Tab-separated table of C-alpha atoms and ligand atoms in Angstrom:
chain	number	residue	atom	x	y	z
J	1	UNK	CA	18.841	-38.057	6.077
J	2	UNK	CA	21.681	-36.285	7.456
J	3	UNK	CA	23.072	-32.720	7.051
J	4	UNK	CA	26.452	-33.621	5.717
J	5	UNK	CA	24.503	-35.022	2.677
J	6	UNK	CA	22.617	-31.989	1.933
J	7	UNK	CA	25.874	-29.739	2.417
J	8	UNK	CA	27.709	-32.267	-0.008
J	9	UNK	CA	24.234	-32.052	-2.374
J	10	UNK	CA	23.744	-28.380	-2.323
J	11	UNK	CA	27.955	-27.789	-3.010
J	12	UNK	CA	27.318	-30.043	-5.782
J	13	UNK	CA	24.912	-27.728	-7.295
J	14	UNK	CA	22.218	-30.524	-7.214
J	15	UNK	CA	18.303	-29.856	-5.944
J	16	UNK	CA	17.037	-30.331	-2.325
J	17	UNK	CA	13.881	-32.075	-2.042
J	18	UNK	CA	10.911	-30.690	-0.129
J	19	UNK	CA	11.612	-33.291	2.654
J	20	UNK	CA	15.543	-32.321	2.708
J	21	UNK	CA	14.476	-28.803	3.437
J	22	UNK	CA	11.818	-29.790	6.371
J	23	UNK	CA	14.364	-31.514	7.610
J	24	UNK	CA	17.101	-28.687	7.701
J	25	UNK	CA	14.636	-26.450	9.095
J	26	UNK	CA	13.199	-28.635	11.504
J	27	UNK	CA	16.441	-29.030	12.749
J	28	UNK	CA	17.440	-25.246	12.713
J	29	UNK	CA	14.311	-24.885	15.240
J	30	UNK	CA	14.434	-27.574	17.739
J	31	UNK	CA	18.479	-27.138	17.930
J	32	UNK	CA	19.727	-30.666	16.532
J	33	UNK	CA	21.744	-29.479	13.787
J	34	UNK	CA	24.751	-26.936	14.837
J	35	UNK	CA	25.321	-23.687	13.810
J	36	UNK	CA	28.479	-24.784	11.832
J	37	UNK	CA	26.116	-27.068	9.366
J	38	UNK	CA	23.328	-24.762	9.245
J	39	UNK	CA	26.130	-22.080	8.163
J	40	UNK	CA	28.019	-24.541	5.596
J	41	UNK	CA	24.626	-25.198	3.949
J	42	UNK	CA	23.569	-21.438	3.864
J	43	UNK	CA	27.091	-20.751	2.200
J	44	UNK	CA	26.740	-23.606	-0.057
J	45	UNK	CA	23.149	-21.764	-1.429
J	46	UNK	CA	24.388	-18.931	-1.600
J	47	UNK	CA	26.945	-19.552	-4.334
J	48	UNK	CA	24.712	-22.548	-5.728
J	49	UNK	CA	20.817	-20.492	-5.580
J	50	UNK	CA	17.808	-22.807	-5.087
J	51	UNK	CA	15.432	-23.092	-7.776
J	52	UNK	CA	11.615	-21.901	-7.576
J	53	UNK	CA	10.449	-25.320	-5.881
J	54	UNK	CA	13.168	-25.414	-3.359
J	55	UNK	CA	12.660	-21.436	-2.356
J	56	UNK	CA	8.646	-22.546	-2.101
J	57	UNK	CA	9.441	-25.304	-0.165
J	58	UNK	CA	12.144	-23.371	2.274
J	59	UNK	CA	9.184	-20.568	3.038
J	60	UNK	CA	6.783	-23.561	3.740
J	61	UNK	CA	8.936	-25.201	6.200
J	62	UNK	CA	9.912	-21.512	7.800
J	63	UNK	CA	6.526	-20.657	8.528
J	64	UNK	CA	5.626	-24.001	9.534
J	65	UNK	CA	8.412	-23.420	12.624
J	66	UNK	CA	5.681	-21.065	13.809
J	67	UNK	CA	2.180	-19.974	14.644
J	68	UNK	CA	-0.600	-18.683	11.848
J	69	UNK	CA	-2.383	-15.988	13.085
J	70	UNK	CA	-5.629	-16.328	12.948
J	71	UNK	CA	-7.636	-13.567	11.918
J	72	UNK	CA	-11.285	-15.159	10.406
J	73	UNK	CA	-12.737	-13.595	13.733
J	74	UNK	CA	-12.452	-9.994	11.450
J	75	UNK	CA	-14.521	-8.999	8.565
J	76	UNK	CA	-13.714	-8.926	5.029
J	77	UNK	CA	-9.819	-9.827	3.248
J	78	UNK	CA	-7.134	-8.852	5.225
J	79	UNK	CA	-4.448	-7.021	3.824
J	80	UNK	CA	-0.884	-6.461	4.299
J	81	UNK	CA	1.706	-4.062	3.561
J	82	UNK	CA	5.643	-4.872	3.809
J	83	UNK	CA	8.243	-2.722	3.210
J	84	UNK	CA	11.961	-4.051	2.309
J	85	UNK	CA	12.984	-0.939	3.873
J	86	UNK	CA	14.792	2.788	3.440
J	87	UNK	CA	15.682	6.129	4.918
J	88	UNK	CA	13.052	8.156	6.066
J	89	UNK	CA	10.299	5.327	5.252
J	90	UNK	CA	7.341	5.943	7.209
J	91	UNK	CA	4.788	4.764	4.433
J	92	UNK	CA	2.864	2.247	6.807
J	93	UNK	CA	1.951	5.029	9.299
J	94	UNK	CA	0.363	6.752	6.541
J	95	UNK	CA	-0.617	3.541	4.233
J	96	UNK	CA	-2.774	1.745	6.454
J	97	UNK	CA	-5.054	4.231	7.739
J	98	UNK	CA	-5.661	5.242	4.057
J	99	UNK	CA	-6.712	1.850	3.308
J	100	UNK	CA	-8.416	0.956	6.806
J	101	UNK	CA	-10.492	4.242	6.332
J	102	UNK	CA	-11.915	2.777	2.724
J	103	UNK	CA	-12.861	-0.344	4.496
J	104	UNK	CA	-10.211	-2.468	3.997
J	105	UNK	CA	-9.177	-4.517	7.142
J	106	UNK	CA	-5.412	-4.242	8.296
J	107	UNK	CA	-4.396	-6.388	10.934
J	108	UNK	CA	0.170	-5.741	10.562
J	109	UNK	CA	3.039	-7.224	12.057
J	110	UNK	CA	6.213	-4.851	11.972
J	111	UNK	CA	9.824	-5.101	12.790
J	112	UNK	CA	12.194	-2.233	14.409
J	113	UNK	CA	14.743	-0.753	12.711
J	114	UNK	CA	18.487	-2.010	12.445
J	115	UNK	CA	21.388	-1.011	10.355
J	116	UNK	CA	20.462	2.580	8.491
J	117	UNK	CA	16.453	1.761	8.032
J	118	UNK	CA	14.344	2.737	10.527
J	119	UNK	CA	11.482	0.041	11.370
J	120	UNK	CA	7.799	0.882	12.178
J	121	UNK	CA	7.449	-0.592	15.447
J	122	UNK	CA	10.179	1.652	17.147
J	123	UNK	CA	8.307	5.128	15.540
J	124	UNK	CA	5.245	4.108	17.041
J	125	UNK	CA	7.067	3.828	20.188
J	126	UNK	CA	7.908	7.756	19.916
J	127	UNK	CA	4.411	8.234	20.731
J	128	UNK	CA	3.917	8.355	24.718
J	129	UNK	CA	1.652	5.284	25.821
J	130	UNK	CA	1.785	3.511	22.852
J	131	UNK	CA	1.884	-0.732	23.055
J	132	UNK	CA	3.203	-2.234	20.599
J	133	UNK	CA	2.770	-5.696	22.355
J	134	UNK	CA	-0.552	-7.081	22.107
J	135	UNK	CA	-2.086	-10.430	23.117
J	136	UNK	CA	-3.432	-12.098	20.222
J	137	UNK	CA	-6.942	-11.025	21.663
J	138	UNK	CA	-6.063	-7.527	22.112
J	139	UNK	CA	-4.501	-7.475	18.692
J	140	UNK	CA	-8.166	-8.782	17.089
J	141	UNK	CA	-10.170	-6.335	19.685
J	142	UNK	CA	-8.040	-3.300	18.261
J	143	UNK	CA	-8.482	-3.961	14.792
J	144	UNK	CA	-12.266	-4.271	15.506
J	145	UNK	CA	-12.368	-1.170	16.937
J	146	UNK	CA	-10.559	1.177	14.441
J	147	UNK	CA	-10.342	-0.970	11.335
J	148	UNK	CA	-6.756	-1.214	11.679
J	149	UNK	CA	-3.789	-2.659	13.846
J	150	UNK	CA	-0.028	-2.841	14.171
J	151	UNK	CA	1.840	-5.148	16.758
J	152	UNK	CA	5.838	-6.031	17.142
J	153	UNK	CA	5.890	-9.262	15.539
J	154	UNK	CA	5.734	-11.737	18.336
J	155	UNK	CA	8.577	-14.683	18.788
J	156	UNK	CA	6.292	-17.203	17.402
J	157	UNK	CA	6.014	-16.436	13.932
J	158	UNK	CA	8.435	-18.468	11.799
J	159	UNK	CA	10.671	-18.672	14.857
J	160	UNK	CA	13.524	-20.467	12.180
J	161	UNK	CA	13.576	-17.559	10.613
J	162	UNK	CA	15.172	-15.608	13.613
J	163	UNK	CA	17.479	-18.273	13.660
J	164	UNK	CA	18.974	-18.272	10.364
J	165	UNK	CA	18.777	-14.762	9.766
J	166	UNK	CA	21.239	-14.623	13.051
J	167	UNK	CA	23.491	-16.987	11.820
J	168	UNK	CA	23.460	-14.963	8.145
J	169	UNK	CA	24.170	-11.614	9.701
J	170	UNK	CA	27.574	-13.238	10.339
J	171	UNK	CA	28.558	-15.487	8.025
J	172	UNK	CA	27.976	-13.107	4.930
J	173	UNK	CA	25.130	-15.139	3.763
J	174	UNK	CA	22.324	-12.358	3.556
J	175	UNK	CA	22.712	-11.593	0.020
J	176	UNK	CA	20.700	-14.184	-1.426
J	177	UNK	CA	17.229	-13.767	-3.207
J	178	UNK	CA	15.839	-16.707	-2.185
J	179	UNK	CA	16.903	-16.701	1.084
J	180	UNK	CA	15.798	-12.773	1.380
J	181	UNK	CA	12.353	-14.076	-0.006
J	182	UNK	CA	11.386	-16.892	2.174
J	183	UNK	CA	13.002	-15.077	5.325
J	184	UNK	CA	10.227	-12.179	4.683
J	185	UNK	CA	7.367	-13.875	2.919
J	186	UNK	CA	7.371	-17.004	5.825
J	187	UNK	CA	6.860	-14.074	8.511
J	188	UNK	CA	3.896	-12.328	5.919
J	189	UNK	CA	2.313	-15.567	5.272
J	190	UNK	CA	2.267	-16.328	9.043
J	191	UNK	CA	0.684	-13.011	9.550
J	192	UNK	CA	-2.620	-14.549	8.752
J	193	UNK	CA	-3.451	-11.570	6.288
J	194	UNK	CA	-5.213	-12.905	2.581
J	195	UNK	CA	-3.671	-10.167	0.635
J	196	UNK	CA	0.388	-8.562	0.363
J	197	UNK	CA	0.941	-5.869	-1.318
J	198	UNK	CA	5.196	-5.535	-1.090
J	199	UNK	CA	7.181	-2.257	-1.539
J	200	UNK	CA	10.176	-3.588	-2.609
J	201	UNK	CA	12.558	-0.046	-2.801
J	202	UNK	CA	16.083	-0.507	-4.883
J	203	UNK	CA	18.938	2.329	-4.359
J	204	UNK	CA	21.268	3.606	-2.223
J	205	UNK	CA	19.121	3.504	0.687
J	206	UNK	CA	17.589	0.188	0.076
J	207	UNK	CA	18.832	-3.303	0.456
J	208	UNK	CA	18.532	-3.484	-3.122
J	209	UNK	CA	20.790	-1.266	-4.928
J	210	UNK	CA	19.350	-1.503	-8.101
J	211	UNK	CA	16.540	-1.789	-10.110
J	212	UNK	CA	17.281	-4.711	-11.645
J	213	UNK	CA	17.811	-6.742	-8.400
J	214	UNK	CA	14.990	-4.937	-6.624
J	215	UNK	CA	12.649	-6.841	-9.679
J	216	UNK	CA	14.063	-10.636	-9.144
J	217	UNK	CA	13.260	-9.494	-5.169
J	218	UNK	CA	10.106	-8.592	-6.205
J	219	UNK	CA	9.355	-11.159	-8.449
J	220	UNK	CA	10.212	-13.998	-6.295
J	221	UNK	CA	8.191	-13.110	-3.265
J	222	UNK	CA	4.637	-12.322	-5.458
J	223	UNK	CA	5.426	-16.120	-6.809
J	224	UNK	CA	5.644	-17.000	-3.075
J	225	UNK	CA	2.406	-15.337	-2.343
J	226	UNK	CA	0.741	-16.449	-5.048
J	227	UNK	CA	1.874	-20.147	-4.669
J	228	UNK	CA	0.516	-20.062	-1.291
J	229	UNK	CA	-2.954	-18.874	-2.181
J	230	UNK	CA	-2.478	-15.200	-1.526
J	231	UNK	CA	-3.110	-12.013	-3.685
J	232	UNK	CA	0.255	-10.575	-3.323
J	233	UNK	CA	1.857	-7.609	-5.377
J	234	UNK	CA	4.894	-6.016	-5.072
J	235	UNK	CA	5.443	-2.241	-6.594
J	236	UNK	CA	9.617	-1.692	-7.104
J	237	UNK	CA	9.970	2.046	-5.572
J	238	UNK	CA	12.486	4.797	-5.588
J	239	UNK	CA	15.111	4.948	-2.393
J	240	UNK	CA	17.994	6.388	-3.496
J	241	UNK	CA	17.303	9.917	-1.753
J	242	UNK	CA	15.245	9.659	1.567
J	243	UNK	CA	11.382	9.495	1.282
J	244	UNK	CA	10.203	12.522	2.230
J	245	UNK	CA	12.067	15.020	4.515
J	246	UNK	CA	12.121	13.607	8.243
J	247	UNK	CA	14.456	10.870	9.530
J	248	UNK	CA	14.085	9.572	12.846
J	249	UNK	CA	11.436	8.125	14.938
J	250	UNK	CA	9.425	10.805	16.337
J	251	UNK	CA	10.361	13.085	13.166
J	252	UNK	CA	8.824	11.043	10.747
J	253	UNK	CA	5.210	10.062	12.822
J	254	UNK	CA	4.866	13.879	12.794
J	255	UNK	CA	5.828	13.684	9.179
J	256	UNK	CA	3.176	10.994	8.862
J	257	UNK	CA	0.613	13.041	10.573
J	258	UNK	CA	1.273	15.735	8.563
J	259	UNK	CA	0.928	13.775	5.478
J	260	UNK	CA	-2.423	12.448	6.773
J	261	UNK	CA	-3.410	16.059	7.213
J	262	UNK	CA	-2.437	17.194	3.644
J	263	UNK	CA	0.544	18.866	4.396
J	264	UNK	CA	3.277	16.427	3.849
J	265	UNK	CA	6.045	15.874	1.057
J	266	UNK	CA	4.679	15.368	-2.563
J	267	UNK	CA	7.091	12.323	-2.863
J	268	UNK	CA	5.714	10.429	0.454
J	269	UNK	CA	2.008	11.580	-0.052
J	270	UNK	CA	2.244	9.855	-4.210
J	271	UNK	CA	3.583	6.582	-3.180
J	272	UNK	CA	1.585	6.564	-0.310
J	273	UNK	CA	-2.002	6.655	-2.206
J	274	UNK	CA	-0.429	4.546	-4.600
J	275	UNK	CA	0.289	1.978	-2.470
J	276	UNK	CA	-3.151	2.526	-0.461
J	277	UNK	CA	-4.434	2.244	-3.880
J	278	UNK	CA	-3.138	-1.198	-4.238
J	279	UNK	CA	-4.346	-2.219	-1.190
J	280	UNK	CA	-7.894	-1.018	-1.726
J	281	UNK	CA	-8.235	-3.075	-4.566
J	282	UNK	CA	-6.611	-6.305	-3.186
J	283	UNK	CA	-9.113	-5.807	-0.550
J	284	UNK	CA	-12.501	-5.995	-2.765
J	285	UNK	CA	-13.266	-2.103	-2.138
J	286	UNK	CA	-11.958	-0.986	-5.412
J	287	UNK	CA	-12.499	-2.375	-9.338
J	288	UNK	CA	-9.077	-1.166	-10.286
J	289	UNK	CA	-5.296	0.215	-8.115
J	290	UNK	CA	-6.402	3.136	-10.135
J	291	UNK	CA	-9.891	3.575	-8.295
J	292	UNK	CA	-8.079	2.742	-5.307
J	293	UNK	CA	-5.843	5.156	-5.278
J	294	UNK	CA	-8.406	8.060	-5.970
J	295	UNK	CA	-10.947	6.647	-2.557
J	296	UNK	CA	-7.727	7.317	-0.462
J	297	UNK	CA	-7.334	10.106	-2.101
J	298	UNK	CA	-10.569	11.319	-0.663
J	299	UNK	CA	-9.891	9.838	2.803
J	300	UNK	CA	-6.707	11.835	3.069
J	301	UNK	CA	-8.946	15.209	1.367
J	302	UNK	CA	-11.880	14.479	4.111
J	303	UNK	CA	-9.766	14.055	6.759
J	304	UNK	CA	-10.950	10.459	7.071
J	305	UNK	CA	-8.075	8.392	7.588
J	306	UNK	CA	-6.190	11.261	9.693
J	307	UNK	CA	-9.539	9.922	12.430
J	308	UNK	CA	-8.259	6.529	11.831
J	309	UNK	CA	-4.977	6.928	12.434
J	310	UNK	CA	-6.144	8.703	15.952
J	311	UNK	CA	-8.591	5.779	16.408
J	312	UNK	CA	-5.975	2.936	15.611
J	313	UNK	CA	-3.272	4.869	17.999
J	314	UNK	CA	-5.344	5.675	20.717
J	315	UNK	CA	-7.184	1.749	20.865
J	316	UNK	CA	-3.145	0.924	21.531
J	317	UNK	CA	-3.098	3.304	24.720
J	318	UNK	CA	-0.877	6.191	22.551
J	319	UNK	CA	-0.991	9.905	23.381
J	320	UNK	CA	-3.080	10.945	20.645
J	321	UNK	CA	-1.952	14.780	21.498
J	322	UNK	CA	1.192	14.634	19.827
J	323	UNK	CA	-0.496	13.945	16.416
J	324	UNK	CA	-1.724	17.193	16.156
J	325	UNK	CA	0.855	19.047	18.303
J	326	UNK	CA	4.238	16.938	17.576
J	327	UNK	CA	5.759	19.696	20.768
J	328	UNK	CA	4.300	16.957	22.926
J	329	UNK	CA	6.622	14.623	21.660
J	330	UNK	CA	10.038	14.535	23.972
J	331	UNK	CA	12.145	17.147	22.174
J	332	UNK	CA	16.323	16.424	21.418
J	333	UNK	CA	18.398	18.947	23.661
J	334	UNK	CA	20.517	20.259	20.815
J	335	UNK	CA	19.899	20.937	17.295
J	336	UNK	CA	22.297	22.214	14.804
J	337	UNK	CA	22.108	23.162	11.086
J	338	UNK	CA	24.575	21.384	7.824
J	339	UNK	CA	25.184	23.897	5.776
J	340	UNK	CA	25.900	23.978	1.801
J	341	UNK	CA	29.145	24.983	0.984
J	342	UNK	CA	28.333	25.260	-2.719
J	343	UNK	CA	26.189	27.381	-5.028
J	344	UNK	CA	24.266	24.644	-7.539
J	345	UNK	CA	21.586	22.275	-7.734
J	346	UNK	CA	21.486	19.081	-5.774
J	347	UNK	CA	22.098	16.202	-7.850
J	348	UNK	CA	21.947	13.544	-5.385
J	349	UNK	CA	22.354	12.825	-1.544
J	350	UNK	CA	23.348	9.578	-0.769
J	351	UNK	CA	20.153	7.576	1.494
J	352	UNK	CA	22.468	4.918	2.934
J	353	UNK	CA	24.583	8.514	4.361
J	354	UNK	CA	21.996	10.101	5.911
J	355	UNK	CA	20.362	6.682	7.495
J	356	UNK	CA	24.318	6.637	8.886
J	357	UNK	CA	24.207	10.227	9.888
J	358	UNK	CA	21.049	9.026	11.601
J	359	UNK	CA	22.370	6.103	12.970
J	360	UNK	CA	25.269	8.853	14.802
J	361	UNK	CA	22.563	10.879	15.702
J	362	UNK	CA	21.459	8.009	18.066
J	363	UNK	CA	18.357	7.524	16.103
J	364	UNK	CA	19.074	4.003	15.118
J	365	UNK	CA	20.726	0.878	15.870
J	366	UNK	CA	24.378	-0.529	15.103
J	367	UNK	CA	23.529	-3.898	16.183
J	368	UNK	CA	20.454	-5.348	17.093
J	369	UNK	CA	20.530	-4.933	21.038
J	370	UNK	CA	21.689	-0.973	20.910
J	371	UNK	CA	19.076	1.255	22.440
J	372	UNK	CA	17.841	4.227	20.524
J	373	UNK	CA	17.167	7.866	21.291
J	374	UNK	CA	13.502	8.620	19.918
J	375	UNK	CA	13.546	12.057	19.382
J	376	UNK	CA	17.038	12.135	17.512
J	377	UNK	CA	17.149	12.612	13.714
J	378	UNK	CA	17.219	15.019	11.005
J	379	UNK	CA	14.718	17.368	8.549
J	380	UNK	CA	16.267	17.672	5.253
J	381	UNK	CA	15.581	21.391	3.855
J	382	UNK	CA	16.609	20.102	0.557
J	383	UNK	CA	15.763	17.341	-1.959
J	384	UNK	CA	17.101	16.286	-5.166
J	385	UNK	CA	16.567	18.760	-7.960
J	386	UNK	CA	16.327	22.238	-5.713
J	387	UNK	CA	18.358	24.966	-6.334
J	388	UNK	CA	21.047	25.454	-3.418
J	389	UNK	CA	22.851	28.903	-2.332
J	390	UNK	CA	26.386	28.440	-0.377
J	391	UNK	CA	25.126	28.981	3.135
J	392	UNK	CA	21.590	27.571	2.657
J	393	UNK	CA	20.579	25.121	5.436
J	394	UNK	CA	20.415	21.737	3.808
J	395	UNK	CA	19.025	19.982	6.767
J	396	UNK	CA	18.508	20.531	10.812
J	397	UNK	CA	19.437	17.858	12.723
J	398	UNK	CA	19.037	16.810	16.418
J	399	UNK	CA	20.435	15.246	19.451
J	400	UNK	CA	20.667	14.991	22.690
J	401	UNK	CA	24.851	14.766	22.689
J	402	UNK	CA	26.556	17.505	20.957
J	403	UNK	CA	29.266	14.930	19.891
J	404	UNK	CA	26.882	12.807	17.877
J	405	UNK	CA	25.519	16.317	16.604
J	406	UNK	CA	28.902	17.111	14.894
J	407	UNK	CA	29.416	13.472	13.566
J	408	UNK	CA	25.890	13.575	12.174
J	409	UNK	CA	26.309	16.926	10.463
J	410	UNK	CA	29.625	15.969	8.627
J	411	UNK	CA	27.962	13.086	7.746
J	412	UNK	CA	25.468	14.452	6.380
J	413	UNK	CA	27.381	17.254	4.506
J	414	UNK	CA	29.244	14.241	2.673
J	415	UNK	CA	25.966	12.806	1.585
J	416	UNK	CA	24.754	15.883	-0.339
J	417	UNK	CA	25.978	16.203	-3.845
J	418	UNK	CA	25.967	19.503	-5.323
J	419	UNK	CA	26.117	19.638	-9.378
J	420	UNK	CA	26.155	22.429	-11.554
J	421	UNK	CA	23.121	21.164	-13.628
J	422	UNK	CA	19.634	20.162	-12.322
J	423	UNK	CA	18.959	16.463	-12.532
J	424	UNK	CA	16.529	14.511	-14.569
J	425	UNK	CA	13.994	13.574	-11.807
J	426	UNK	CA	13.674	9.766	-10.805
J	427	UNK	CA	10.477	7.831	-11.273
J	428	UNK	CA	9.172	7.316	-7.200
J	429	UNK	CA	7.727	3.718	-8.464
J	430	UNK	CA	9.581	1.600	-11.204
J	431	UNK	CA	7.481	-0.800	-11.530
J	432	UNK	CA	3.983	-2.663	-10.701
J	433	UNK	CA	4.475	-6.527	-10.008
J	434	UNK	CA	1.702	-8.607	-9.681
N	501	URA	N1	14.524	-8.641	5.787
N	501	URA	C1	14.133	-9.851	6.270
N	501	URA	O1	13.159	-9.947	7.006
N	501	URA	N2	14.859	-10.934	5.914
N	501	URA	C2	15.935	-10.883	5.094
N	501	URA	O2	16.524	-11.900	4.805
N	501	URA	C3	16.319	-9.615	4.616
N	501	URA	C4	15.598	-8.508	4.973
């Protein structure tokens, strides 16, 4: 076997065997096929697609670069949430200590944030103390204590996977469903969890743009899941205005802990216990999503899974202060307002903007190795559908630079669109894949 043959193969528009794509990957991770090939092939499925088999077998070989976590020393099915990603997403903050507090067992890997999505790991990192590197023992020991976990994903799962996704950032070879669906499901399956419940967004904020190609996301990866043994669902959800009103790290945990104490956005709290809902039932605790949904509903009510959250951050050395008093958290030295310049209704504001007005802020990263300023971001004081006043604040941002300030606030006056007519409201959750 050699990788000129494969190239030619896959350029042809033929099928790769199962042992063809063991081979590329096992090559991709021990460094005996260069970066050129590697890319050549990449291009060549890109414009040629691989068909269900060869995507299956891909994700197999991915996650076989790496380790399985092993998780049979906890109780009951594990279950997993993954987000493709948005503006303003903090669903697993709230998410899994909803489901953890009905019993169900979350043991999560998460990424940081690049481009304009924020990632999980880095919030949790707002809060002072808090580790997001475990030891596979401290990991299991954490989870056993508060029903719940979430760790930086270490550098042995599906190691390949950091390799090609590299090489894709820069040879334009992303954009490809399959290759989007065995990048992310290798890393899930290697999480060691039995269940995945996906939130696959689509819109301007998402990877996805639309609907349409949010679904053949979706679709794909539950068909990965489900071919290798797990319960796996994947609800296609609304990101084409931020979720909820904070962006930024330590903006949205307090946002979180709001939501966890009742108080927080109607759109975040709804697809939150829906989501929790899912993950109740793929967990055994719940007949239906439906039942699911209404036992978080009386963990959030109770005040339940606001304990677990403190449990879950606190058995990870975090400041559990700042959940209940976000002043604790390290406040940005300037903050400024964007103002409408408009009477109207606003008919849209533009996610991927405001995760770049973000991004200015100093909030999140341009390229992978930037550092980040924790406490930078932005409240929006407005959300598609309100009525808008010229003068009205639309949205308080912060920073520590007064330079990044001003970028951020023009940015984020371009991404608000003010309309004459209120819009017809979006549905928050397109559809239920499973
Ligand atoms: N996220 C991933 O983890 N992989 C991709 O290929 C795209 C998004």
């Amino acid at each position: 076997m050699n990788m000129v043959e494969l190239i030619q193969k896959k350029k042809d528009g033929e099928t790769l065997t199962r042992e063809e794509l063991v081979f590329f990957i096992r090559g991709v991770s021990d460094d005996t096929i260069p970066d050129y090939q590697t890319s050549a092939l990449l291009m060549a499925i890109c414009f040629q697609g691989l068909d269900k088999e060869e995507t299956f077998a891909l994700t197999d070989a991915m996650l076989a670069s790496g380790d399985v976590i092993d998780l049979s020393a906890l109780p009951g099915v594990k279950v997993d949430k993954h987000s493709t990603g948005g503006v303003g997403d903090k669903t697993s903050l709230i998410v899994a200590p909803l489901a953890a507090a009905c019993g169900v067992t979350v043991a999560k890997m998460s990424g940081r944030g690049l481009g304009f999505s924020g990632g999980t790991i880095d919030k949790l990192e707002a809060i002072p103390g808090f580790r997001v590197q475990l030891s596979e023992e401290e990991f299991i020991a954490a989870v056993q204590t508060s029903g719940m976990a979430i760790i930086g994903q270490t550098a042995d799962v599906a190691p390949a996977d950091k390799k090609l996704y590299a090489l894709r950032d820069v040879t334009a070879t992303v954009d490809n469903v399959s290759l989007i669906s065995a990048s992310i499901m290798s890393k899930k399956l290697a999480s060691g969890s039995q269940a995945i419940v996906l939130d696959v967004k689509c819109g301007s904020g998402a990877f996805m743009k639309t609907e349409k190609a949010a679904r053949e996301l979706g679709a794909l990866m539950v068909e990965i899941g489900k071919n290798a043994g797990k319960t796996t669902v994947a609800l296609i959800t609304d990101m084409d205005q931020p979720l909820g009103r904070a962006v930024g790290n330590s903006l949205e945990v307090s946002e979180a802990c709001e939501t966890l104490q009742g108080n927080g956005p109607a759109d975040i709290q709804e697809l939150c216990l829906s989501l929790a809902g899912h993950m109740i039932f793929a967990g055994g605790k719940a007949q239906t999503p439906e039942e699911g949904k209404k036992m978080a509903e009386e963990a959030l009510s109770s005040g339940a899974a606001f304990e677990t959250l403190k449990r879950f951050v606190k058995a990870q050395g975090g400041d559990i202060s700042v959940l209940s008093d976000p002043s604790g958290f390290k406040q940005a030295l300037h903050s400024a307002p964007c103002i409408a310049k408009s009477d109207g209704y606003v008919s849209q504001i533009e996610a991927d903007r405001i995760g770049l007005a973000s991004q200015h802020l100093g909030a999140g990263r341009k390229t992978k190795d930037d550092s980040i300023d924790l406490s930078a971001g932005l409240v929006l004081e407005k959300k598609v559908g309100d009525p808008v006043k010229k003068g009205d604040t639309l949205a308080v941002l912060s920073a520590d630079d007064p330079e990044k300030l001003k970028l951020g606030i023009q940015e984020t006056g371009e991404a608000f669109v003010i309309g004459e007519n209120r819009p017809e409201p979006r549905p928050l959750i397109h559809a239920v894949l499973s």
